[in-house]
Tab-separated table of C-alpha atoms and ligand atoms in Angstrom:
chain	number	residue	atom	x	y	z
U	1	UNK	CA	62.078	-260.333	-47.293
U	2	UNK	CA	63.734	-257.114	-48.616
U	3	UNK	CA	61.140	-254.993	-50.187
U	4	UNK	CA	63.914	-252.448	-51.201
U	5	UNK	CA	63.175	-253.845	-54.733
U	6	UNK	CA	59.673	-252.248	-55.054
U	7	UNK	CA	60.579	-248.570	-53.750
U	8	UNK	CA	64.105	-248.719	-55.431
U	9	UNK	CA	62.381	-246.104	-58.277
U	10	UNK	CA	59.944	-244.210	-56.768
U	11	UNK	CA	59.283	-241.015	-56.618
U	12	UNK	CA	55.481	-240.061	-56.032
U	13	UNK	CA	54.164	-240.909	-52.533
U	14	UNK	CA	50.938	-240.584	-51.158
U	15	UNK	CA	50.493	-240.395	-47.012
U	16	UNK	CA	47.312	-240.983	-45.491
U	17	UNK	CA	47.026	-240.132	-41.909
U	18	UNK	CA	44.243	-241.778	-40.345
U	19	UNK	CA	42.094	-239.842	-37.834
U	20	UNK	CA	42.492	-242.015	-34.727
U	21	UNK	CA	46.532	-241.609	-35.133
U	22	UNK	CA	46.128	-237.672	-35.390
U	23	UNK	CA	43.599	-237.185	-32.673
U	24	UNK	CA	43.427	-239.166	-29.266
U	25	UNK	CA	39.892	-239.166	-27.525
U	26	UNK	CA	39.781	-236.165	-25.919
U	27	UNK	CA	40.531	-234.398	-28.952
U	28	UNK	CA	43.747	-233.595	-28.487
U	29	UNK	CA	46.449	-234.151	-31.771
U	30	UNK	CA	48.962	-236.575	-30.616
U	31	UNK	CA	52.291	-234.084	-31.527
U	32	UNK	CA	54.899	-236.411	-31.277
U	33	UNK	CA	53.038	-238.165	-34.006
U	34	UNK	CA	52.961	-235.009	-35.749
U	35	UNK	CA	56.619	-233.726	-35.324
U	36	UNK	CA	57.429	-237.410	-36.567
U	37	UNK	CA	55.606	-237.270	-39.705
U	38	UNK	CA	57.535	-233.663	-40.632
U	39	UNK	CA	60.982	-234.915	-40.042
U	40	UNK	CA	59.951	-238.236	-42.600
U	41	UNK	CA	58.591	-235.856	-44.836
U	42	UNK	CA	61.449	-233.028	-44.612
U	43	UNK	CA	64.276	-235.743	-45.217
U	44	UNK	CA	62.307	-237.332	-48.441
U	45	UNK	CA	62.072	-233.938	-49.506
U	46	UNK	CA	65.551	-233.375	-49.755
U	47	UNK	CA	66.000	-236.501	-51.921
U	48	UNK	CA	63.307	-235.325	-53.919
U	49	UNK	CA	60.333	-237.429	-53.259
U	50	UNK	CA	57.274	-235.738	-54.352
U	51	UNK	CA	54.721	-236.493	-51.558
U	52	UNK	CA	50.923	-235.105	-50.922
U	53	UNK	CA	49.512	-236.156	-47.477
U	54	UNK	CA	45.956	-236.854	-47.011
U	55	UNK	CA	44.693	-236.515	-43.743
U	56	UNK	CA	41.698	-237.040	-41.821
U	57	UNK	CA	41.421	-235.624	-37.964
U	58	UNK	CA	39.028	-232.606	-38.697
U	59	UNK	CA	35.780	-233.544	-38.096
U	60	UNK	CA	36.991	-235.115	-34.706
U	61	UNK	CA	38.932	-232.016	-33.912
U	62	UNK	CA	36.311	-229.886	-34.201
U	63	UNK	CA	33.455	-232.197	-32.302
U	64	UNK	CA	35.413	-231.732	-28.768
U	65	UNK	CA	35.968	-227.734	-29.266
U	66	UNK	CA	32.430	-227.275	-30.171
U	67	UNK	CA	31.852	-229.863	-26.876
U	68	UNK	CA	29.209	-232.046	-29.571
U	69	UNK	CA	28.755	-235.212	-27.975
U	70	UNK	CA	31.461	-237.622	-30.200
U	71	UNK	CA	28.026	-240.615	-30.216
U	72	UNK	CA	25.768	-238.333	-31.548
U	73	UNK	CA	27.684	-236.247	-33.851
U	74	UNK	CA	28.802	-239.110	-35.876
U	75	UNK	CA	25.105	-239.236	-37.080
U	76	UNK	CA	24.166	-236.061	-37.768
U	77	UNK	CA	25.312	-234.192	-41.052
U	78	UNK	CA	25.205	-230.712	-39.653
U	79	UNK	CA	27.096	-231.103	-36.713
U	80	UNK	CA	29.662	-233.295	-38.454
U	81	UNK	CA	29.839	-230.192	-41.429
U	82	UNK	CA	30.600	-227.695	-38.878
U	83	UNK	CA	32.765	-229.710	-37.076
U	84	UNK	CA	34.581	-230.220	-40.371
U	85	UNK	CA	34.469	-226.081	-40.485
U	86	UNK	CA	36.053	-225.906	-37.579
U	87	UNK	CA	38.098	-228.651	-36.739
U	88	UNK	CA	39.961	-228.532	-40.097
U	89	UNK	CA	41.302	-224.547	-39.636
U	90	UNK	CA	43.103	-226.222	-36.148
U	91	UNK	CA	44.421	-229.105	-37.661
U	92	UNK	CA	46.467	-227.135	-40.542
U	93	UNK	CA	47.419	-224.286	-38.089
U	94	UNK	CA	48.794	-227.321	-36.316
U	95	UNK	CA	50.300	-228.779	-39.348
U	96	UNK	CA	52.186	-225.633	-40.378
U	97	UNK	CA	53.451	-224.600	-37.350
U	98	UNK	CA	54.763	-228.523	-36.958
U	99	UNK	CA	55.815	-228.226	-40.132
U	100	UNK	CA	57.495	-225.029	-40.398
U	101	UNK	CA	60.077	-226.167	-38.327
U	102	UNK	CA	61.181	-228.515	-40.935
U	103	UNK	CA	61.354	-225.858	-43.491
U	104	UNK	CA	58.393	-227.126	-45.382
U	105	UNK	CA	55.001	-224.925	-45.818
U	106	UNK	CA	51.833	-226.599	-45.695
U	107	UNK	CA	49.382	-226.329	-49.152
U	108	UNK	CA	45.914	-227.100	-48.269
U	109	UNK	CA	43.806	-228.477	-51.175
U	110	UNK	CA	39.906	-229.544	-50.297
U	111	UNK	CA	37.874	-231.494	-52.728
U	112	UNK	CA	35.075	-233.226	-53.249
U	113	UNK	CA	34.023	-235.915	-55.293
U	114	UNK	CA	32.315	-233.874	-57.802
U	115	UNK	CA	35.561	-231.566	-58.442
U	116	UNK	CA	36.502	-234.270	-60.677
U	117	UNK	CA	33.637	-235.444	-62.782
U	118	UNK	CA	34.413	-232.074	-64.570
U	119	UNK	CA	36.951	-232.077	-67.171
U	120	UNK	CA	37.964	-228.809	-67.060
U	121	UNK	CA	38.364	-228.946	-62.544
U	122	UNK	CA	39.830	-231.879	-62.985
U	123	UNK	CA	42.863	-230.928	-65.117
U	124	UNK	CA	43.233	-227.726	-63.023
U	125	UNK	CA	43.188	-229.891	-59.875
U	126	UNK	CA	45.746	-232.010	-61.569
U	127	UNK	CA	47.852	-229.183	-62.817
U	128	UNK	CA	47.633	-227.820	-59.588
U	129	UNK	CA	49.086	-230.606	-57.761
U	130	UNK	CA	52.005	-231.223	-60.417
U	131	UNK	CA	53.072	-227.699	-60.107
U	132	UNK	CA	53.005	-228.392	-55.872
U	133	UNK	CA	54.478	-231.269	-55.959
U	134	UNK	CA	57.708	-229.852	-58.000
U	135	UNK	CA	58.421	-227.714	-54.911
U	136	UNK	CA	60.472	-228.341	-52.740
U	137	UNK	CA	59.537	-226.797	-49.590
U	138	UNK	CA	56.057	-227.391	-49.938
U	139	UNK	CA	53.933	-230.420	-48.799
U	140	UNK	CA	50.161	-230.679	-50.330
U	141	UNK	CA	47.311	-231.411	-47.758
U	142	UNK	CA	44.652	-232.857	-49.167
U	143	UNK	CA	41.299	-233.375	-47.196
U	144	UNK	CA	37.807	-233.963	-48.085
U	145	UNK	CA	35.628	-230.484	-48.245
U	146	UNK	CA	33.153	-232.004	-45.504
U	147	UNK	CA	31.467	-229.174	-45.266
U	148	UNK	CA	30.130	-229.030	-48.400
U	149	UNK	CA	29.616	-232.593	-49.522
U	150	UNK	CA	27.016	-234.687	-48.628
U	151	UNK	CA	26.243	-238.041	-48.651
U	152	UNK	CA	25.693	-239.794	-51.924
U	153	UNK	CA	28.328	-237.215	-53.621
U	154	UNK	CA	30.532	-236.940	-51.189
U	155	UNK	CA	34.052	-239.785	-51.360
U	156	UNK	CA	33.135	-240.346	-47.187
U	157	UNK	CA	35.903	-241.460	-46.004
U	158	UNK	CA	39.793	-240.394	-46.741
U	159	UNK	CA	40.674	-244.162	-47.389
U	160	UNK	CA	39.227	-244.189	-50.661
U	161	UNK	CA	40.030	-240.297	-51.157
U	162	UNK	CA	43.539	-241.698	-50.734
U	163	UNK	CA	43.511	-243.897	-53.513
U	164	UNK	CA	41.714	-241.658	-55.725
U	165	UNK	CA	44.047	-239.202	-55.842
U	166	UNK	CA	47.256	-241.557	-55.770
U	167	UNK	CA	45.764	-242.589	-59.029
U	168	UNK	CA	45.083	-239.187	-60.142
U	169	UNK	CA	48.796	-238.129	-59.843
U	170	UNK	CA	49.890	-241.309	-61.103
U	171	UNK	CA	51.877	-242.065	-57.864
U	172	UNK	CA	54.208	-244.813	-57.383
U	173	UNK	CA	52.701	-245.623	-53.588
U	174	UNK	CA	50.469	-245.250	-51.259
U	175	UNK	CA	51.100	-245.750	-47.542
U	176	UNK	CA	48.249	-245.934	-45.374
U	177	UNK	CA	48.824	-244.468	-41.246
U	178	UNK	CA	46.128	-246.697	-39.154
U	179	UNK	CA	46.439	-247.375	-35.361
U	180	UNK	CA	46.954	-251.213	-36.107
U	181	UNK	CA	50.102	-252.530	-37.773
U	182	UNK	CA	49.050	-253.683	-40.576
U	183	UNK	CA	46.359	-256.841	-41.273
U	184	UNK	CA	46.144	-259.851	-39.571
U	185	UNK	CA	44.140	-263.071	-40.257
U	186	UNK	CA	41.327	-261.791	-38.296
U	187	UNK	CA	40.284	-258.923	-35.888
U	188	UNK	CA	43.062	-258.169	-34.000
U	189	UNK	CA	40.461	-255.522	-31.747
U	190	UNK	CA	38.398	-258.821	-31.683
U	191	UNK	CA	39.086	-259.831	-27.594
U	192	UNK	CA	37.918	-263.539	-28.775
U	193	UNK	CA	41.196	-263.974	-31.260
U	194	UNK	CA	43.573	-262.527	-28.236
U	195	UNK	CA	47.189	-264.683	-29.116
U	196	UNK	CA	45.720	-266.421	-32.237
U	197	UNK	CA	46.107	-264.100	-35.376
U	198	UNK	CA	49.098	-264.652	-37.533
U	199	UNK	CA	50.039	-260.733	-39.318
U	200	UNK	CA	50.190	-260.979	-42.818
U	201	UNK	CA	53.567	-259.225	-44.691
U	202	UNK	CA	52.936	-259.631	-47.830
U	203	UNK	CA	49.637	-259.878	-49.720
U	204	UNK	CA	49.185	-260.415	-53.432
U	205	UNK	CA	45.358	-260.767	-53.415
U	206	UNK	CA	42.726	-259.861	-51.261
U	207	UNK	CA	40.476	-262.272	-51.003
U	208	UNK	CA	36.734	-262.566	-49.809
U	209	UNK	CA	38.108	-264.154	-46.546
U	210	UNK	CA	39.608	-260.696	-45.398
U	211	UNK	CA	37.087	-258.994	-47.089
U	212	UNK	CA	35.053	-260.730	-44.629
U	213	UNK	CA	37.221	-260.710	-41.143
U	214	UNK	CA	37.248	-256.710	-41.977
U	215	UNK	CA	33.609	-256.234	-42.078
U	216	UNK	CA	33.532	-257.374	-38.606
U	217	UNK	CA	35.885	-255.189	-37.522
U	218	UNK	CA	33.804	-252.485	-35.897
U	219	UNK	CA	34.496	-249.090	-36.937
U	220	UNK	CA	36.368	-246.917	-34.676
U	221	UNK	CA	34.618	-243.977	-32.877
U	222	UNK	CA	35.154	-240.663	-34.890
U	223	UNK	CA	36.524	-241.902	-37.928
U	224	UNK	CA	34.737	-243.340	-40.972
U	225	UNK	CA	37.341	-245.544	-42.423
U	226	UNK	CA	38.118	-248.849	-40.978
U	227	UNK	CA	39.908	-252.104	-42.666
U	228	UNK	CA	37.011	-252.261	-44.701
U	229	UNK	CA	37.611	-249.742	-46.466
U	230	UNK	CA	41.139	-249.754	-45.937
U	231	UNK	CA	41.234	-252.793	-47.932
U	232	UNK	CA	38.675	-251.664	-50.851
U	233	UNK	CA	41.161	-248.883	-51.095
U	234	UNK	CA	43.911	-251.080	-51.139
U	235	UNK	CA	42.329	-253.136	-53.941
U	236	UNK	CA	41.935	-249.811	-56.290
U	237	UNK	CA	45.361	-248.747	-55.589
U	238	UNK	CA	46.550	-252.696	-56.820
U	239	UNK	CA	44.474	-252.528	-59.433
U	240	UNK	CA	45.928	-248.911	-60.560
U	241	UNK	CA	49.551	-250.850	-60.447
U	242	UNK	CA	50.478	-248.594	-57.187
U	243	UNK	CA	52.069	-250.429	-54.486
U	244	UNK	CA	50.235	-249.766	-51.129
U	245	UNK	CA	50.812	-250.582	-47.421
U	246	UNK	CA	48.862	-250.353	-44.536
U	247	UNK	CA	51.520	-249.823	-40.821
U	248	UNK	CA	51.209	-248.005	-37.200
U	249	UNK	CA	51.516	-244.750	-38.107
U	250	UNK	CA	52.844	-244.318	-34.322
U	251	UNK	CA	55.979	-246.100	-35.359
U	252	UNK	CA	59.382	-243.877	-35.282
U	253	UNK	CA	60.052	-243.007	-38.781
U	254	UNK	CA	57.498	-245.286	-40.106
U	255	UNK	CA	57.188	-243.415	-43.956
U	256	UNK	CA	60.941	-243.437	-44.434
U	257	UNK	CA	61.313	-246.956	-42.930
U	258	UNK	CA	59.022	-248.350	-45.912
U	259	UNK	CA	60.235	-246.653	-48.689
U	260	UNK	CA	63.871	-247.367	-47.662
U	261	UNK	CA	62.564	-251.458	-47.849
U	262	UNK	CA	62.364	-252.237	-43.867
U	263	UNK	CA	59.407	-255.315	-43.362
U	264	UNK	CA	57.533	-252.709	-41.877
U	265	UNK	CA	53.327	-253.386	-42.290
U	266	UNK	CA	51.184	-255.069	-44.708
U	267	UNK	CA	53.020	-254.801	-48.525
U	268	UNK	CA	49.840	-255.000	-51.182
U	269	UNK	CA	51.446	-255.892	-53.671
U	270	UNK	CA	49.846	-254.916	-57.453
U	271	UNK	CA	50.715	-257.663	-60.286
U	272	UNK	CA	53.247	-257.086	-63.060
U	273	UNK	CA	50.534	-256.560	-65.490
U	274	UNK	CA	48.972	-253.289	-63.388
U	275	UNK	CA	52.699	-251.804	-62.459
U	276	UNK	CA	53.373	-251.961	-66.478
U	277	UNK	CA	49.715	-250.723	-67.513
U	278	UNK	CA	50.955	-247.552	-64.748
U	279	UNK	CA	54.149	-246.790	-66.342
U	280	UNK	CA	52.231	-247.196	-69.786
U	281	UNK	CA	49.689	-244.766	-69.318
U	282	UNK	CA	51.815	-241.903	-71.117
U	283	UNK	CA	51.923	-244.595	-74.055
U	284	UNK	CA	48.472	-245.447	-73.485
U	285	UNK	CA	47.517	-241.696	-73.917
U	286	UNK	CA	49.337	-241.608	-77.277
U	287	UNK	CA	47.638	-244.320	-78.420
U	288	UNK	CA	44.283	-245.339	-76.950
U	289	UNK	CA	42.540	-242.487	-77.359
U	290	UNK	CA	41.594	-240.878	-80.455
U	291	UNK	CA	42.890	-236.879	-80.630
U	292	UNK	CA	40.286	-234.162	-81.330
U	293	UNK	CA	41.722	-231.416	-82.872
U	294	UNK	CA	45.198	-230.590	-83.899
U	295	UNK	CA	47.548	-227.830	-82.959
U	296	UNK	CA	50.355	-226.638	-85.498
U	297	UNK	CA	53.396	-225.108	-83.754
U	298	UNK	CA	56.146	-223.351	-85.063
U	299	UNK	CA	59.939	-224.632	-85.104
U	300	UNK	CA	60.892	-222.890	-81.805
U	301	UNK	CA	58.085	-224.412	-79.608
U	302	UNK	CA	58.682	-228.007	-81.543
U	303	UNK	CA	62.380	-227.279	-80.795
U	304	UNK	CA	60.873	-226.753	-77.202
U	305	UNK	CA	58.670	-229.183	-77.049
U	306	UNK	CA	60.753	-231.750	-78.549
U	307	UNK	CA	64.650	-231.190	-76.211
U	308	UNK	CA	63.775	-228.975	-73.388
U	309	UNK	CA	61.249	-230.784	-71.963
U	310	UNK	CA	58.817	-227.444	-72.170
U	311	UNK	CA	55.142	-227.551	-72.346
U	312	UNK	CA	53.027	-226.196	-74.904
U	313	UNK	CA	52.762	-222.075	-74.859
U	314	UNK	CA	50.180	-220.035	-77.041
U	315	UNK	CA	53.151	-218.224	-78.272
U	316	UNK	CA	54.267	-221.169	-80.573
U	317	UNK	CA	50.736	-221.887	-81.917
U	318	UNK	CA	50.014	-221.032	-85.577
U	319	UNK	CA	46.865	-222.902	-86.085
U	320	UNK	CA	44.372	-224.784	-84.691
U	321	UNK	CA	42.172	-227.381	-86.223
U	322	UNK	CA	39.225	-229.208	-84.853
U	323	UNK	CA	36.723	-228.381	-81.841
U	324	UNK	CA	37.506	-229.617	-78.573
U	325	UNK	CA	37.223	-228.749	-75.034
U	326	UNK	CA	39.578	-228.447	-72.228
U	327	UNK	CA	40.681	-232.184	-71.111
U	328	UNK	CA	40.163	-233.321	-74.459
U	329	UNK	CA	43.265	-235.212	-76.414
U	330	UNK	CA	44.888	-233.136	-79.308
U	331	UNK	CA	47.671	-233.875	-81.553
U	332	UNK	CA	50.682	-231.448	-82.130
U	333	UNK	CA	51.659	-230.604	-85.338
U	334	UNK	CA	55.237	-229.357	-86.796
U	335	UNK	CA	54.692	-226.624	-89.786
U	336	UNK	CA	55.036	-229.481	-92.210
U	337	UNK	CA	52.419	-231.069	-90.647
U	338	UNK	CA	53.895	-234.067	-89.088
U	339	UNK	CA	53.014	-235.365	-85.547
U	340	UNK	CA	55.067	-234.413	-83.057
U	341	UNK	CA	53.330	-234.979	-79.670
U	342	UNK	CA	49.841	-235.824	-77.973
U	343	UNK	CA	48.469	-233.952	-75.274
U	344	UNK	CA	45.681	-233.070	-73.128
U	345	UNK	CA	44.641	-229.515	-73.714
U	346	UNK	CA	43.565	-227.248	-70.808
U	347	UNK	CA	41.700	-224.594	-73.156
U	348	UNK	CA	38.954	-225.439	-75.787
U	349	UNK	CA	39.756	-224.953	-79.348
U	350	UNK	CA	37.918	-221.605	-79.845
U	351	UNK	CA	39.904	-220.051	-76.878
U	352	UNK	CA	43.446	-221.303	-78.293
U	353	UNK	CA	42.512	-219.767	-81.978
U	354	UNK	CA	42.124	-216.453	-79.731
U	355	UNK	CA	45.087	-216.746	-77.741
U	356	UNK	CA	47.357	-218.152	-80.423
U	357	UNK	CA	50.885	-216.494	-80.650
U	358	UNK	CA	50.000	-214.512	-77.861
U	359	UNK	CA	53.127	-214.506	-74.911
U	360	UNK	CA	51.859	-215.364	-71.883
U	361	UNK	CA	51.255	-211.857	-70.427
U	362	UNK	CA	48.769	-211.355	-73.541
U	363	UNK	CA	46.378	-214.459	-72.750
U	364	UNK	CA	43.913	-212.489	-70.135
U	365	UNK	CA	43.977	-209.527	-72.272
U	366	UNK	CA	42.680	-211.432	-75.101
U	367	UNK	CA	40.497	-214.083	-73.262
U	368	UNK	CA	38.871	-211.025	-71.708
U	369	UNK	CA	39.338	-213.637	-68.589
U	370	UNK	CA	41.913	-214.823	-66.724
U	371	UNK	CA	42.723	-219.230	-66.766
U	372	UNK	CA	45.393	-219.234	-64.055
U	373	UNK	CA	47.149	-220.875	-66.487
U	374	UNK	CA	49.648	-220.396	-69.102
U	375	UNK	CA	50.522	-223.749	-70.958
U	376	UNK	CA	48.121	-225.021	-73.802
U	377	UNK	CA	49.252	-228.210	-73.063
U	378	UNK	CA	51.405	-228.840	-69.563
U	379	UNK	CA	53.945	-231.037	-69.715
U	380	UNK	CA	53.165	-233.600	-67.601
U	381	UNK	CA	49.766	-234.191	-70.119
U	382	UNK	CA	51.674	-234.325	-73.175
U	383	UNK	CA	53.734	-237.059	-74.901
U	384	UNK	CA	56.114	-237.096	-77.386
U	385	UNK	CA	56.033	-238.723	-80.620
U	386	UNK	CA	59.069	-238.860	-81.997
X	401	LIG	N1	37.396	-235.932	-43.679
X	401	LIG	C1	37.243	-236.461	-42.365
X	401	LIG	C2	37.928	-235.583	-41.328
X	401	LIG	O1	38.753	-234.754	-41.662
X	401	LIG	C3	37.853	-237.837	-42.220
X	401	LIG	C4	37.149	-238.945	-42.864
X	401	LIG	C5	37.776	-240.281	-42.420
X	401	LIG	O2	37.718	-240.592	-41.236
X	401	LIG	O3	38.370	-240.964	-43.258
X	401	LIG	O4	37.668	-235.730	-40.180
């Protein structure tokens, strides 16, 4: 079957780069792995894919140069932290010399779970990533922040990291790097089923069967996923309308292989009703939620706002109605008062009556702080309305 039909369109990719393809068992990254990855990556990049790579590999790293013992490690939260500490410095120097090479520079971005139960992180984290994303020599790493999170806030395992953030950035897929192919109708590590699993292509439901054969599947030394949680993953990222697939992330060229349409690995294939909710959710923002405030803009920011594309700037702002927090939706008035555009703000209402008309050099000055941040509303949060 040609899958070229599902990647024909897409744009936002998300890599995740299990540990046991990174890191062999002495602890050693497997380069030509590495050197692989970059050359996928570089050539996407020149046809303007935007792609953030999650990757696991630290903690693993860092257990054989701090000579931990790999058993005993795996159970104990301090040793795994600072292996995390230390592993994770090696693996980007690793990734940016690797990737360097390939004219691409390496962005590291850590997070934890908790980074975005708060509005106001979240949206930065977000705006953060679109702004990364819309370079082109630059590839975001993402990794958990092991060191800091513990268990019961902590996401655990890059797997469902993965499909958190592929969902956060609204990308199109999500390609999994395991050391298998892809999922079979049982164990393949399972010596018992040696010669008698069929591999599955295609699969349009996950089903408590698999659920099932993927419990048993022991988890690997080292690394906390599995196809357990492969496959939970996989669910969230159907369910989010993203199409996913799990392949050998040893095979030549594997990323550009799949998004070119090759039969390469499991296809998880979302149904029509998720992939349209996805490409909805700008519409569903303009009408699902119910705005808190409204902004009034002059004719220069609506002209702006309205055929260039632009976000929303303080400098445009004449008034602002309503109290509301960053995150929060907000309606964008013209001067005669008609709605123009929805958006998600990223100050509150009492900072944007302070920085109103204000150019951009102005906003610290009269925050008395600095945001990072110069658009009231970024694009990529904002839709129009007419
Ligand atoms: N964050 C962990 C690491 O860098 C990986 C977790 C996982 O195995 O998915 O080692």
């Amino acid at each position: 079957m040609n899958r070229k039909v599902y990647f024909e369109h897409v744009k936002r990719i998300v890599v995740k780069a299990g540990t046991n393809i990174l890191v062999d068992n002495q602890g050693e990254l497997y380069e030509d792995f590495l050197n692989n990855l970059a050359e996928d990556l570089s050539s996407l990049k020149k046809e303007s894919k935007e792609i953030v790579l999650v990757t696991s590999g630290a903690v693993r790293m860092g257990v054989f140069k701090l000579g931990y013992d790999p058993l005993v490690s795996v159970q104990n939260t301090q040793m795994k932290q600072a292996a995390a500490a230390v592993g994770q410095v090696i693996l980007m120097q690793k990734y940016q010399e690797i990737l360097k090479k390939f004219g691409l520079w390496v962005a590291q971005v850590m997070v934890t779970r908790s980074d975005f139960r708060i509005w106001e992180k979240y949206l930065n984290i977000l705006n953060t990533f679109n702004y990364l994303l819309k370079n082109p020599q630059v590839i975001p790493i993402v990794n958990e922040n092991d060191t800091i999170s513990t268990e019961g806030i902590e996401f655990g395992e890059n797997d469902t990291l993965a499909a958190f953030i592929a969902n956060k950035i609204e990308a199109d897929v999500l390609i999994f790097l395991s050391n298998i192919p892809g999922v079979y109708s049982g164990d393949p590590k399972d010596p018992r089923h040696q010669g008698s699993l069929e591999f599955i292509p295609v699969i349009e439901d996950i089903t408590p069967e698999m659920e099932q054969a993927a419990q048993h599947a022991k988890m690997t030394k080292g690394s906390r996923g599995g196809m357990y949680t492969k496959l939970q993953a996989c669910k969230m990222a159907m369910n989010f309308g993203i199409y996913t697939v799990i392949a050998h992330g040893h095979e030549k060229n594997v990323v550009r292989r799949i998004l070119y349409g090759e039969e390469v690995g499991t296809l998880f294939l979302p149904g029509k009703r998720q992939v349209q909710r996805r490409r909805n959710r700008k519409n569903w923002l303009a009408h699902a939620l119910f705005p808190k405030g409204k902004i009034k803009v002059d004719s220069g920011a609506k002209a702006a706002i309205c055929h260039q594309g632009a976000s929303l700037l303080p400098s445009g702002i004449k008034e602002v109605e309503g109290n509301f927090v960053p995150g929060d939706l907000v309606s964008v008035v013209d001067l005669e008062s008609h709605e123009i555009a929805r958006g998600l703000v990223s100050y509150s209402s009492e900072e944007i009556v302070k920085i109103k008309g204000a150019k951009s050099g102005e906003i610290k000055a009269r925050l008395g702080y600095e945001r990072g941040e110069d658009e009231v509303i970024h694009r990529d949060n904002l839709v129009l309305l007419v």
